[in-house]
Short mmCIF file of C-alpha atoms and ligand atoms in Angstrom, two decimals:
data_model
loop_
_atom_site.label_atom_id
_atom_site.label_comp_id
_atom_site.label_asym_id
_atom_site.label_seq_id
_atom_site.Cartn_x
_atom_site.Cartn_y
_atom_site.Cartn_z
CA MET A 1 94.61 -74.30 -2.04
CA SER A 2 90.80 -75.02 -1.05
CA VAL A 3 89.23 -77.68 -2.95
CA LEU A 4 85.65 -77.19 -4.31
CA PRO A 5 83.23 -78.47 -1.93
CA ALA A 6 80.81 -81.26 -3.08
CA ASP A 7 78.05 -79.70 -1.68
CA PRO A 8 76.85 -77.39 -4.72
CA HIS A 9 75.40 -74.64 -2.05
CA LEU A 10 78.24 -74.50 0.18
CA PRO A 11 79.77 -71.04 -0.33
CA VAL A 12 83.42 -70.84 -1.60
CA ALA A 13 83.98 -66.92 -1.09
CA HIS A 14 82.09 -66.51 2.08
CA LEU A 15 83.45 -67.44 5.35
CA ARG A 16 81.90 -70.46 7.34
CA PRO A 17 83.35 -73.71 8.26
CA PRO A 18 82.57 -76.94 6.27
CA ARG A 19 79.95 -78.19 8.59
CA ASN A 20 77.49 -77.38 11.59
CA TRP A 21 75.59 -74.48 12.30
CA ILE A 22 77.09 -71.08 12.51
CA ASN A 23 74.91 -67.64 12.98
CA ASP A 24 76.30 -63.93 14.06
CA PRO A 25 80.10 -62.67 13.13
CA ASN A 26 81.63 -61.93 16.65
CA GLY A 27 84.60 -60.70 18.05
CA LEU A 28 85.70 -58.65 15.21
CA ALA A 29 89.39 -57.03 15.41
CA PHE A 30 92.48 -56.17 13.86
CA HIS A 31 95.21 -57.61 15.98
CA ASP A 32 98.62 -58.56 15.28
CA GLY A 33 98.37 -57.85 11.65
CA HIS A 34 95.43 -59.86 11.08
CA TYR A 35 91.47 -59.65 10.58
CA HIS A 36 90.15 -61.50 13.40
CA VAL A 37 86.41 -62.66 12.73
CA CYS A 38 84.70 -64.83 15.25
CA PHE A 39 81.27 -66.74 14.57
CA GLN A 40 78.43 -67.92 16.83
CA TYR A 41 79.34 -71.92 15.97
CA ASN A 42 77.76 -75.20 17.19
CA PRO A 43 80.50 -77.47 16.43
CA TYR A 44 78.05 -80.47 17.06
CA GLY A 45 75.54 -79.75 14.54
CA PRO A 46 73.54 -77.49 12.33
CA GLU A 47 70.89 -76.44 14.66
CA HIS A 48 71.41 -73.59 17.24
CA ALA A 49 72.78 -75.11 20.20
CA HIS A 50 75.99 -75.24 22.29
CA MET A 51 77.22 -71.73 21.16
CA HIS A 52 81.35 -71.53 20.66
CA TRP A 53 82.89 -68.96 19.08
CA GLY A 54 84.87 -70.24 15.86
CA HIS A 55 87.89 -68.46 14.61
CA PHE A 56 89.18 -67.15 11.52
CA ARG A 57 91.97 -64.93 10.63
CA SER A 58 93.42 -63.19 7.35
CA PRO A 59 96.27 -60.59 6.88
CA ASP A 60 94.18 -59.53 3.62
CA LEU A 61 90.49 -60.60 3.60
CA ILE A 62 91.69 -63.17 0.90
CA ASP A 63 93.93 -65.65 2.44
CA TRP A 64 92.22 -67.37 5.48
CA GLU A 65 93.12 -69.52 8.48
CA GLU A 66 90.84 -71.26 10.61
CA LEU A 67 92.31 -71.00 14.37
CA PRO A 68 90.83 -73.04 16.98
CA VAL A 69 87.72 -72.66 18.49
CA ALA A 70 87.93 -69.44 20.45
CA LEU A 71 85.31 -69.66 23.01
CA THR A 72 83.85 -72.87 24.58
CA PRO A 73 81.09 -72.80 27.20
CA THR A 74 82.33 -73.97 30.72
CA PRO A 75 80.28 -76.70 32.22
CA GLY A 76 78.63 -75.41 35.49
CA GLY A 77 79.91 -72.00 34.62
CA GLU A 78 78.38 -68.59 33.76
CA ASP A 79 78.37 -69.59 29.99
CA ALA A 80 77.49 -73.13 30.72
CA ASP A 81 74.64 -73.06 27.88
CA GLY A 82 76.48 -70.79 25.23
CA CYS A 83 79.17 -67.88 24.46
CA PHE A 84 76.76 -65.83 22.99
CA SER A 85 77.60 -62.55 21.01
CA GLY A 86 80.04 -59.81 21.53
CA ASN A 87 82.99 -58.21 20.15
CA ALA A 88 86.76 -57.99 20.91
CA VAL A 89 89.30 -55.54 21.30
CA SER A 90 93.02 -55.37 20.40
CA HIS A 91 94.79 -53.71 23.21
CA GLY A 92 98.64 -54.35 23.34
CA ASP A 93 99.39 -58.08 23.26
CA ARG A 94 95.87 -58.70 24.47
CA LEU A 95 92.98 -59.65 22.47
CA ILE A 96 89.77 -59.53 24.70
CA ALA A 97 86.41 -60.87 23.83
CA PHE A 98 83.44 -59.33 25.23
CA TYR A 99 80.50 -61.71 25.25
CA SER A 100 76.91 -62.68 26.30
CA ALA A 101 76.97 -65.18 28.86
CA TYR A 102 74.00 -67.72 28.35
CA ARG A 103 72.44 -70.12 30.59
CA THR A 104 68.93 -71.61 29.61
CA ASP A 105 67.57 -70.34 33.01
CA ARG A 106 68.53 -66.79 32.08
CA TRP A 107 66.40 -64.37 30.28
CA ALA A 108 69.07 -61.82 30.00
CA GLN A 109 72.60 -62.39 29.36
CA PRO A 110 75.46 -60.53 31.24
CA VAL A 111 78.54 -59.79 30.02
CA THR A 112 81.63 -61.24 30.53
CA THR A 113 85.11 -61.94 28.83
CA ALA A 114 88.09 -63.94 27.49
CA GLU A 115 91.47 -62.99 26.74
CA SER A 116 94.21 -64.21 24.32
CA ARG A 117 97.54 -63.59 24.69
CA ASP A 118 99.11 -65.38 21.65
CA ASP A 119 97.18 -63.57 18.97
CA GLY A 120 93.93 -65.62 19.06
CA VAL A 121 95.11 -69.31 19.33
CA THR A 122 94.34 -69.93 22.92
CA TRP A 123 91.95 -67.89 25.34
CA THR A 124 91.20 -67.69 29.04
CA PRO A 125 87.73 -67.12 30.15
CA ARG A 126 87.35 -65.15 33.31
CA GLY A 127 85.46 -67.22 34.88
CA SER A 128 82.79 -64.90 36.34
CA LEU A 129 80.76 -62.25 35.16
CA LEU A 130 82.06 -58.72 34.14
CA ILE A 131 78.67 -57.06 34.64
CA PRO A 132 76.45 -59.26 36.54
CA ASP A 133 73.61 -57.17 37.12
CA LEU A 134 71.05 -55.82 34.65
CA PRO A 135 70.37 -51.93 35.37
CA ASP A 136 66.91 -51.28 36.36
CA GLY A 137 64.26 -51.33 33.66
CA ALA A 138 65.94 -53.97 31.59
CA THR A 139 64.12 -56.90 30.73
CA MET A 140 66.21 -58.42 27.66
CA TYR A 141 70.17 -57.69 27.48
CA ARG A 142 72.73 -58.87 25.62
CA ASP A 143 75.55 -58.56 23.01
CA PRO A 144 78.22 -56.31 24.41
CA TYR A 145 80.18 -54.10 21.64
CA VAL A 146 83.23 -52.18 23.28
CA TRP A 147 85.00 -49.53 21.39
CA ARG A 148 87.99 -47.00 22.52
CA GLU A 149 87.13 -43.29 21.86
CA ALA A 150 88.60 -39.95 23.34
CA GLY A 151 90.82 -41.80 25.97
CA ARG A 152 88.38 -44.13 27.48
CA TRP A 153 86.52 -47.42 26.42
CA ARG A 154 82.82 -47.67 25.81
CA MET A 155 80.52 -50.50 25.59
CA LEU A 156 76.80 -50.73 24.40
CA VAL A 157 74.75 -53.42 25.09
CA GLY A 158 71.59 -54.19 23.37
CA ALA A 159 68.28 -54.37 25.72
CA ALA A 160 64.30 -54.38 25.92
CA LEU A 161 63.28 -52.09 28.46
CA ALA A 162 60.07 -52.79 30.74
CA ASP A 163 58.37 -49.62 29.46
CA GLY A 164 58.34 -51.27 25.81
CA ARG A 165 61.03 -49.70 24.25
CA ALA A 166 64.17 -51.05 22.73
CA ALA A 167 67.71 -49.86 23.76
CA ALA A 168 71.42 -49.57 23.50
CA LEU A 169 72.85 -48.90 26.99
CA LEU A 170 76.04 -47.36 27.52
CA TYR A 171 78.62 -48.16 29.90
CA GLU A 172 82.20 -46.37 30.24
CA SER A 173 85.93 -47.69 31.55
CA ASP A 174 89.27 -46.24 32.14
CA ASP A 175 90.72 -49.99 32.36
CA LEU A 176 88.33 -52.21 30.86
CA GLU A 177 87.66 -53.81 34.22
CA ARG A 178 85.63 -51.26 36.34
CA TRP A 179 82.40 -50.08 34.11
CA GLU A 180 80.13 -47.34 34.92
CA TYR A 181 76.38 -47.29 33.55
CA ARG A 182 75.95 -44.18 31.69
CA GLY A 183 71.98 -45.05 30.63
CA PRO A 184 70.43 -45.70 27.36
CA PHE A 185 72.86 -44.56 24.36
CA LEU A 186 69.66 -44.70 22.60
CA ALA A 187 66.27 -45.78 23.52
CA GLY A 188 62.87 -46.03 21.25
CA ALA A 189 59.31 -47.42 20.75
CA PRO A 190 59.10 -49.51 17.60
CA ARG A 191 58.88 -47.39 14.37
CA THR A 192 58.01 -48.94 10.99
CA VAL A 193 61.00 -49.30 8.71
CA ALA A 194 59.47 -51.55 6.11
CA PRO A 195 56.03 -52.59 5.22
CA ASP A 196 56.36 -55.87 7.24
CA GLY A 197 58.94 -54.67 9.78
CA ASP A 198 59.84 -52.16 12.78
CA THR A 199 62.84 -51.19 15.00
CA GLY A 200 61.63 -54.12 17.33
CA LEU A 201 61.06 -54.07 20.93
CA GLY A 202 64.49 -55.12 21.86
CA TRP A 203 67.97 -54.58 20.09
CA GLU A 204 70.42 -57.41 19.50
CA CYS A 205 74.02 -56.83 18.62
CA PRO A 206 74.18 -52.99 18.61
CA GLN A 207 77.25 -51.89 16.70
CA TYR A 208 78.20 -48.04 16.60
CA LEU A 209 80.07 -46.41 13.28
CA HIS A 210 81.36 -42.77 13.81
CA ALA A 211 83.63 -40.93 12.13
CA ASN A 212 83.92 -36.70 12.10
CA GLY A 213 81.14 -35.94 14.46
CA ARG A 214 78.33 -38.14 12.98
CA GLY A 215 77.53 -41.70 13.49
CA ALA A 216 75.10 -44.34 12.90
CA LEU A 217 73.63 -47.17 15.44
CA LEU A 218 73.18 -50.54 13.75
CA VAL A 219 71.11 -52.99 15.53
CA GLY A 220 69.15 -56.06 15.19
CA ALA A 221 65.63 -55.38 15.85
CA TRP A 222 64.05 -58.12 18.04
CA ASP A 223 60.81 -59.10 19.54
CA PRO A 224 60.09 -61.78 21.73
CA GLU A 225 57.66 -63.62 19.78
CA LEU A 226 60.49 -64.08 16.98
CA GLY A 227 58.87 -62.55 14.27
CA PRO A 228 60.91 -61.40 11.09
CA ARG A 229 64.25 -60.00 12.30
CA ARG A 230 65.37 -57.11 10.58
CA THR A 231 68.71 -54.88 10.82
CA VAL A 232 67.86 -51.23 11.26
CA ALA A 233 70.48 -48.46 11.19
CA PHE A 234 69.96 -45.12 12.83
CA PRO A 235 71.61 -42.30 11.57
CA GLY A 236 72.68 -39.27 13.92
CA ARG A 237 75.22 -37.94 16.22
CA GLU A 238 76.19 -38.16 19.94
CA GLN A 239 75.66 -35.56 22.22
CA ASP A 240 77.25 -36.22 25.70
CA GLY A 241 76.27 -39.84 26.02
CA ARG A 242 73.18 -39.71 24.10
CA PHE A 243 72.74 -40.51 20.71
CA LEU A 244 70.29 -38.21 18.65
CA ALA A 245 68.67 -40.35 16.03
CA ASP A 246 67.37 -39.44 12.83
CA THR A 247 65.04 -41.69 10.68
CA PRO A 248 66.08 -45.26 10.85
CA ALA A 249 66.43 -47.30 7.80
CA LEU A 250 66.96 -50.89 6.93
CA LEU A 251 70.53 -51.86 6.77
CA ASP A 252 69.74 -54.42 4.24
CA HIS A 253 66.70 -54.77 1.97
CA GLY A 254 67.09 -58.72 1.57
CA PRO A 255 65.24 -61.38 3.82
CA ASP A 256 68.27 -62.95 4.91
CA PHE A 257 70.72 -60.42 6.61
CA TYR A 258 71.05 -60.11 10.13
CA ALA A 259 73.48 -59.35 13.26
CA PRO A 260 75.73 -57.09 11.74
CA ALA A 261 79.10 -56.35 13.12
CA LEU A 262 82.02 -53.87 12.82
CA LEU A 263 85.63 -53.95 12.39
CA SER A 264 87.59 -50.74 12.71
CA ALA A 265 90.53 -51.49 10.29
CA PRO A 266 93.71 -49.69 10.65
CA ASP A 267 93.40 -47.77 7.36
CA GLY A 268 90.49 -45.99 8.97
CA ARG A 269 88.03 -48.07 7.17
CA TRP A 270 84.83 -49.52 8.88
CA LEU A 271 84.33 -53.37 7.72
CA LEU A 272 81.06 -55.04 8.38
CA TRP A 273 80.07 -58.56 8.22
CA GLY A 274 76.36 -60.24 8.72
CA TRP A 275 74.85 -63.22 8.81
CA ALA A 276 73.08 -64.88 6.35
CA TRP A 277 70.70 -67.71 7.58
CA GLU A 278 69.20 -70.48 5.62
CA ALA A 279 65.80 -70.02 3.58
CA ARG A 280 65.04 -73.51 3.05
CA ASP A 281 63.31 -76.26 5.02
CA PRO A 282 64.95 -77.22 8.46
CA GLU A 283 64.81 -81.05 6.87
CA TRP A 284 67.30 -79.97 4.12
CA VAL A 285 69.14 -78.28 6.32
CA ARG A 286 69.79 -81.32 8.51
CA GLU A 287 70.43 -83.24 5.24
CA ALA A 288 72.82 -80.65 4.30
CA GLY A 289 74.78 -80.71 7.87
CA TRP A 290 75.38 -77.00 7.73
CA SER A 291 73.67 -73.78 8.17
CA GLY A 292 74.49 -69.97 7.76
CA LEU A 293 77.37 -68.25 6.51
CA LEU A 294 79.12 -64.94 6.71
CA THR A 295 78.38 -62.21 4.21
CA PHE A 296 81.45 -60.64 2.18
CA PRO A 297 82.97 -58.09 4.19
CA ARG A 298 81.60 -54.59 3.13
CA GLU A 299 83.03 -51.27 3.47
CA VAL A 300 80.92 -48.98 5.35
CA THR A 301 80.79 -45.02 4.98
CA LEU A 302 78.37 -42.30 5.95
CA ALA A 303 76.86 -40.54 2.98
CA GLU A 304 76.00 -36.83 3.08
CA ASP A 305 72.46 -37.05 3.90
CA GLY A 306 73.65 -39.46 6.94
CA SER A 307 72.47 -43.02 5.37
CA VAL A 308 74.80 -45.75 5.67
CA ARG A 309 76.36 -46.81 2.43
CA GLN A 310 78.03 -50.15 1.71
CA ARG A 311 80.09 -51.91 -1.16
CA PRO A 312 82.05 -55.30 -1.09
CA ALA A 313 85.56 -54.58 0.39
CA ALA A 314 88.05 -53.47 -2.26
CA GLU A 315 90.25 -56.54 -1.61
CA LEU A 316 87.65 -58.96 -2.85
CA LEU A 317 88.29 -57.67 -6.07
CA ALA A 318 91.22 -60.01 -6.27
CA LEU A 319 89.03 -63.15 -6.00
CA ARG A 320 87.68 -62.28 -9.41
CA ASP A 321 89.20 -64.88 -11.65
CA GLU A 322 88.87 -65.34 -15.60
CA ARG A 323 86.25 -62.98 -16.99
CA ALA A 324 83.20 -65.03 -18.00
CA VAL A 325 80.98 -62.55 -19.46
CA THR A 326 81.18 -59.34 -21.54
CA ALA A 327 78.01 -58.06 -23.29
CA THR A 328 76.97 -54.66 -24.36
CA GLY A 329 73.96 -54.39 -26.60
CA GLU A 330 70.20 -53.75 -26.80
CA THR A 331 67.32 -56.32 -26.70
CA SER A 332 63.60 -56.01 -27.12
CA GLY A 333 63.18 -59.53 -25.93
CA THR A 334 65.83 -61.76 -24.33
CA ALA A 335 69.50 -61.54 -24.85
CA VAL A 336 71.73 -64.71 -23.77
CA LEU A 337 74.93 -62.94 -22.62
CA GLY A 338 77.05 -65.71 -21.53
CA THR A 339 77.57 -68.36 -18.97
CA VAL A 340 79.25 -68.25 -15.52
CA GLY A 341 80.25 -70.65 -12.92
CA PRO A 342 78.03 -70.86 -9.53
CA SER A 343 80.15 -68.19 -7.96
CA PHE A 344 80.82 -64.78 -9.56
CA ASP A 345 80.81 -61.17 -9.32
CA LEU A 346 79.13 -59.24 -11.90
CA THR A 347 78.25 -55.79 -12.62
CA ALA A 348 75.71 -54.37 -15.03
CA ARG A 349 74.59 -51.11 -16.59
CA LEU A 350 71.04 -51.27 -17.53
CA GLU A 351 69.32 -48.59 -19.71
CA PRO A 352 65.74 -49.33 -20.34
CA ARG A 353 63.98 -47.19 -23.22
CA THR A 354 60.12 -47.53 -22.03
CA ALA A 355 60.90 -50.01 -19.19
CA THR A 356 58.34 -52.54 -17.96
CA SER A 357 58.26 -54.64 -15.14
CA ALA A 358 59.59 -57.29 -17.07
CA THR A 359 62.80 -55.57 -17.66
CA GLY A 360 66.11 -56.55 -16.17
CA LEU A 361 68.44 -59.50 -15.56
CA ARG A 362 68.03 -62.79 -15.24
CA LEU A 363 70.11 -65.67 -13.82
CA VAL A 364 69.09 -69.21 -15.33
CA THR A 365 70.14 -71.89 -13.45
CA SER A 366 68.81 -75.04 -15.14
CA ALA A 367 69.32 -75.91 -18.88
CA ASP A 368 65.76 -75.85 -19.62
CA GLY A 369 65.33 -72.39 -18.24
CA THR A 370 62.44 -73.27 -15.57
CA GLU A 371 64.80 -72.51 -12.68
CA TYR A 372 66.10 -68.74 -12.28
CA LEU A 373 66.68 -65.75 -10.35
CA ASP A 374 65.23 -62.38 -11.42
CA ILE A 375 66.56 -58.89 -10.79
CA ARG A 376 63.86 -56.61 -12.51
CA ILE A 377 63.35 -52.77 -12.82
CA ASP A 378 60.32 -51.22 -11.22
CA PRO A 379 60.07 -48.17 -13.19
CA GLU A 380 56.86 -46.96 -11.19
CA ALA A 381 58.14 -47.44 -7.87
CA GLY A 382 61.84 -46.87 -8.61
CA GLU A 383 63.06 -50.09 -6.86
CA LEU A 384 64.60 -53.15 -8.11
CA VAL A 385 62.72 -56.35 -7.36
CA VAL A 386 64.51 -59.70 -6.90
CA ASP A 387 62.39 -62.52 -7.13
CA ARG A 388 63.52 -65.95 -6.10
CA ASP A 389 60.18 -67.44 -6.56
CA HIS A 390 61.67 -69.69 -9.02
CA SER A 391 65.02 -69.96 -7.91
CA SER A 392 65.13 -73.56 -7.05
CA LEU A 393 63.17 -76.51 -8.44
CA ASP A 394 63.50 -77.89 -4.99
CA PRO A 395 60.44 -76.99 -3.21
CA ARG A 396 61.98 -76.99 0.20
CA ALA A 397 63.68 -73.95 -0.79
CA HIS A 398 62.15 -70.51 0.09
CA GLY A 399 60.57 -68.17 -2.41
CA GLY A 400 59.37 -64.23 -2.35
CA THR A 401 60.23 -61.13 -3.97
CA PHE A 402 62.15 -58.30 -2.10
CA ARG A 403 62.86 -54.43 -2.98
CA VAL A 404 65.72 -52.33 -2.95
CA PRO A 405 65.18 -48.30 -3.41
CA CYS A 406 66.87 -47.55 -6.53
CA PRO A 407 65.81 -44.00 -7.71
CA GLU A 408 67.25 -44.43 -11.26
CA ALA A 409 64.66 -47.26 -11.93
CA LYS A 410 62.21 -44.60 -12.02
CA ALA A 411 60.87 -44.47 -15.69
CA ALA A 412 61.43 -40.70 -15.55
CA ALA A 413 64.93 -40.65 -14.07
CA GLY A 414 66.86 -40.75 -17.20
CA ALA A 415 69.74 -42.20 -15.44
CA PRO A 416 71.21 -45.87 -16.08
CA VAL A 417 70.53 -48.33 -13.39
CA GLU A 418 73.86 -49.62 -12.28
CA LEU A 419 74.52 -52.47 -9.73
CA ARG A 420 76.99 -54.99 -8.50
CA LEU A 421 75.86 -58.67 -7.88
CA VAL A 422 78.03 -61.42 -6.13
CA VAL A 423 76.63 -64.66 -6.24
CA ASP A 424 78.44 -67.73 -4.21
CA ARG A 425 76.56 -70.72 -5.03
CA SER A 426 73.47 -70.19 -2.41
CA VAL A 427 73.86 -66.55 -1.38
CA ALA A 428 73.22 -63.44 -3.58
CA GLU A 429 74.32 -60.18 -2.46
CA LEU A 430 73.25 -57.24 -4.55
CA TYR A 431 74.93 -53.92 -4.23
CA LEU A 432 73.66 -50.38 -5.94
CA PRO A 433 76.14 -47.42 -6.10
CA SER A 434 73.94 -45.54 -3.51
CA GLY A 435 75.23 -48.18 -1.04
CA GLN A 436 71.90 -49.88 -0.59
CA THR A 437 72.33 -53.75 -0.66
CA LEU A 438 70.00 -56.86 -0.60
CA THR A 439 71.33 -60.11 0.72
CA LEU A 440 69.50 -63.53 -0.03
CA ARG A 441 69.90 -67.09 -0.18
CA PHE A 442 68.63 -69.25 -2.92
CA TYR A 443 69.08 -73.02 -3.62
CA PRO A 444 69.56 -73.75 -7.70
CA VAL A 445 69.86 -77.27 -8.32
CA GLY A 446 69.40 -77.75 -11.97
CA GLY A 447 73.27 -77.72 -12.57
CA THR A 448 75.83 -75.39 -14.26
CA PRO A 449 76.67 -73.81 -16.02
CA TRP A 450 74.66 -70.64 -15.24
CA ARG A 451 73.68 -68.34 -17.99
CA ILE A 452 72.84 -64.60 -17.66
CA GLU A 453 70.49 -63.06 -19.72
CA ALA A 454 69.21 -59.46 -20.10
CA ARG A 455 65.42 -59.25 -20.78
CA SER A 456 62.92 -56.73 -21.89
CA GLY A 457 59.21 -57.14 -22.04
CA GLY A 458 56.16 -55.32 -22.97
CA GLY A 459 57.32 -53.74 -26.02
CA GLY A 460 60.14 -51.77 -24.37
CA SER A 461 63.76 -52.04 -25.11
CA LEU A 462 66.82 -52.72 -22.82
CA ARG A 463 70.46 -51.47 -23.47
CA TYR A 464 72.86 -53.16 -21.48
CA THR A 465 76.41 -53.76 -20.42
CA VAL A 466 77.57 -56.35 -18.35
CA GLY A 467 80.25 -57.98 -17.18
CA ALA A 468 81.21 -61.01 -14.89
CA TRP A 469 83.75 -62.59 -13.52
CA ASN A 470 84.11 -66.21 -11.92
CA LEU A 471 85.33 -66.11 -8.21
CA ARG A 472 87.83 -67.93 -7.09
CA PRO A 473 87.84 -69.57 -3.52
CA TYR A 474 89.19 -68.04 -0.62
CA THR A 475 92.30 -69.99 0.35
CA MET A 476 91.83 -71.41 3.94
CA ARG A 477 94.10 -73.48 6.05
CA HIS A 478 92.01 -75.46 8.32
CA ALA A 479 92.92 -75.71 12.23
CA THR A 480 93.34 -79.29 13.60
CA GLY A 481 92.04 -80.35 17.06
CA THR A 482 89.06 -78.26 17.01
CA PRO A 483 85.88 -79.68 18.69
CA ALA A 484 84.36 -79.93 14.88
CA GLU A 485 87.10 -82.85 14.23
CA SER A 486 87.33 -84.23 17.51
CA ALA A 487 83.61 -84.91 18.28
CA PRO A 488 81.44 -86.71 15.85
CA SER A 489 79.28 -84.03 14.07
CA ASP A 490 76.14 -86.08 13.44
CA VAL A 491 72.97 -84.26 13.48
CA GLY A 492 71.32 -83.74 16.67
CA LEU A 493 74.22 -85.26 18.96
CA VAL A 494 74.37 -84.11 22.42
CA ARG A 495 77.00 -82.14 23.77
CA PRO A 496 79.67 -84.45 25.45
C1 FRU B 501 71.36 -62.59 17.02
C2 FRU B 501 71.75 -63.40 18.50
C3 FRU B 501 72.41 -62.73 19.52
C4 FRU B 501 72.66 -63.87 20.51
C5 FRU B 501 73.14 -64.82 19.55
C6 FRU B 501 72.89 -66.24 19.99
O1 FRU B 501 71.49 -63.78 16.28
O2 FRU B 501 70.35 -63.80 19.10
O3 FRU B 501 71.49 -61.92 20.25
O4 FRU B 501 73.75 -63.18 21.52
O5 FRU B 501 72.40 -64.53 18.23
O6 FRU B 501 73.51 -66.92 19.31
#
């Protein structure tokens, strides 16, 4: 069993190693009875540098094992400055990683591979590029995603094109070795998906979810200025190697979700992990010695209207420990519903009578009530608002209010607002029955226990039914002999 980490913000039920930098989930595959989850990892410090692939595996998404670092940059090699993102496929006894080979002198990152024949414990890098040249017109190029479909292997690579469009480029192969370029699977000029965001000038981490003739292309919207990065889902369907996309939408409505990665599970489910980055000043990150975490694994499905729906993987119900809150009632002010630990899973059903914009739930994280995270109903917009402006007494934490569509929140909807909120120390994931999600980081410093309140302002009242369970930590067996342990992990250490 893991011991609770002393750092109050280090998650216990979200994957990440105890120290140092991580970003994108990579190399997701079900192989040899295990879910394999790799991730962008700097074993030497809490900043983005020297990217390796860290590696976890689990038979059930609950009991995890940290395997030795899977991919390490080869000094003087094609990936000398980083094994950047990609995925993996399980093929017989082979686990094959496809990834972006990064060198600082290279703007675009060609595709290479590494292979394991002992279920992911050791890996042999290819030592050369698999696809050395970019197709004509590609400027930015990275993050292969390989899958098997209709008797052949297919690959998407994220790209930016010289004509200003972002693209996911399609390749096909019979043997995973010789790849033929088929052209853009989808390409498009930037389109607005949020008041402050569009689909970008290039796409990172393209992922392709497909079932029953329909599909969704998930991409990280990228622009060279590195403005706010958003994750976008294009619903649609394929026709002869081209993806016919409908209107794109945000995949997650929070500020701290990026780099989606899919795993096609043997039971037919699509599972998705994302990267939740830090939302606090770099100086605090350096002090903490770690950065980033992976979201809960999410089951992803396509709704009738083509939209992408997400909910926590069913297995994660097993992380629910004792029930901390059971509350049903009505308030026209503030009702204290109970206390929770810093990692909990909450479900709520909220029925406002004359909702005002002060109606909702509050997670109070300091005894004096001045530190809190709010989830409020906006009856005019038909949205839930997550407000983290007061969620940390430490000024180095970032604030902001964020919105997720929730038609039931409309005053006239006549239907209760239902939600599930998973909080794990410094990450909150909000899931709505519509399959919409909102992921954000926050950094309470007020101490525990935390308090759940139902609130109704402005003369209205709120009926509520709320249940919350404290979460027990994942079990995690740590590997030995990984660079994290064999090299000093001081901030700013230069790679040996
Ligand atoms: C996305 C990304 C990928 C790249 C990797 C590098 O967050 O920028 O496009 O391969 O991270 O760490």
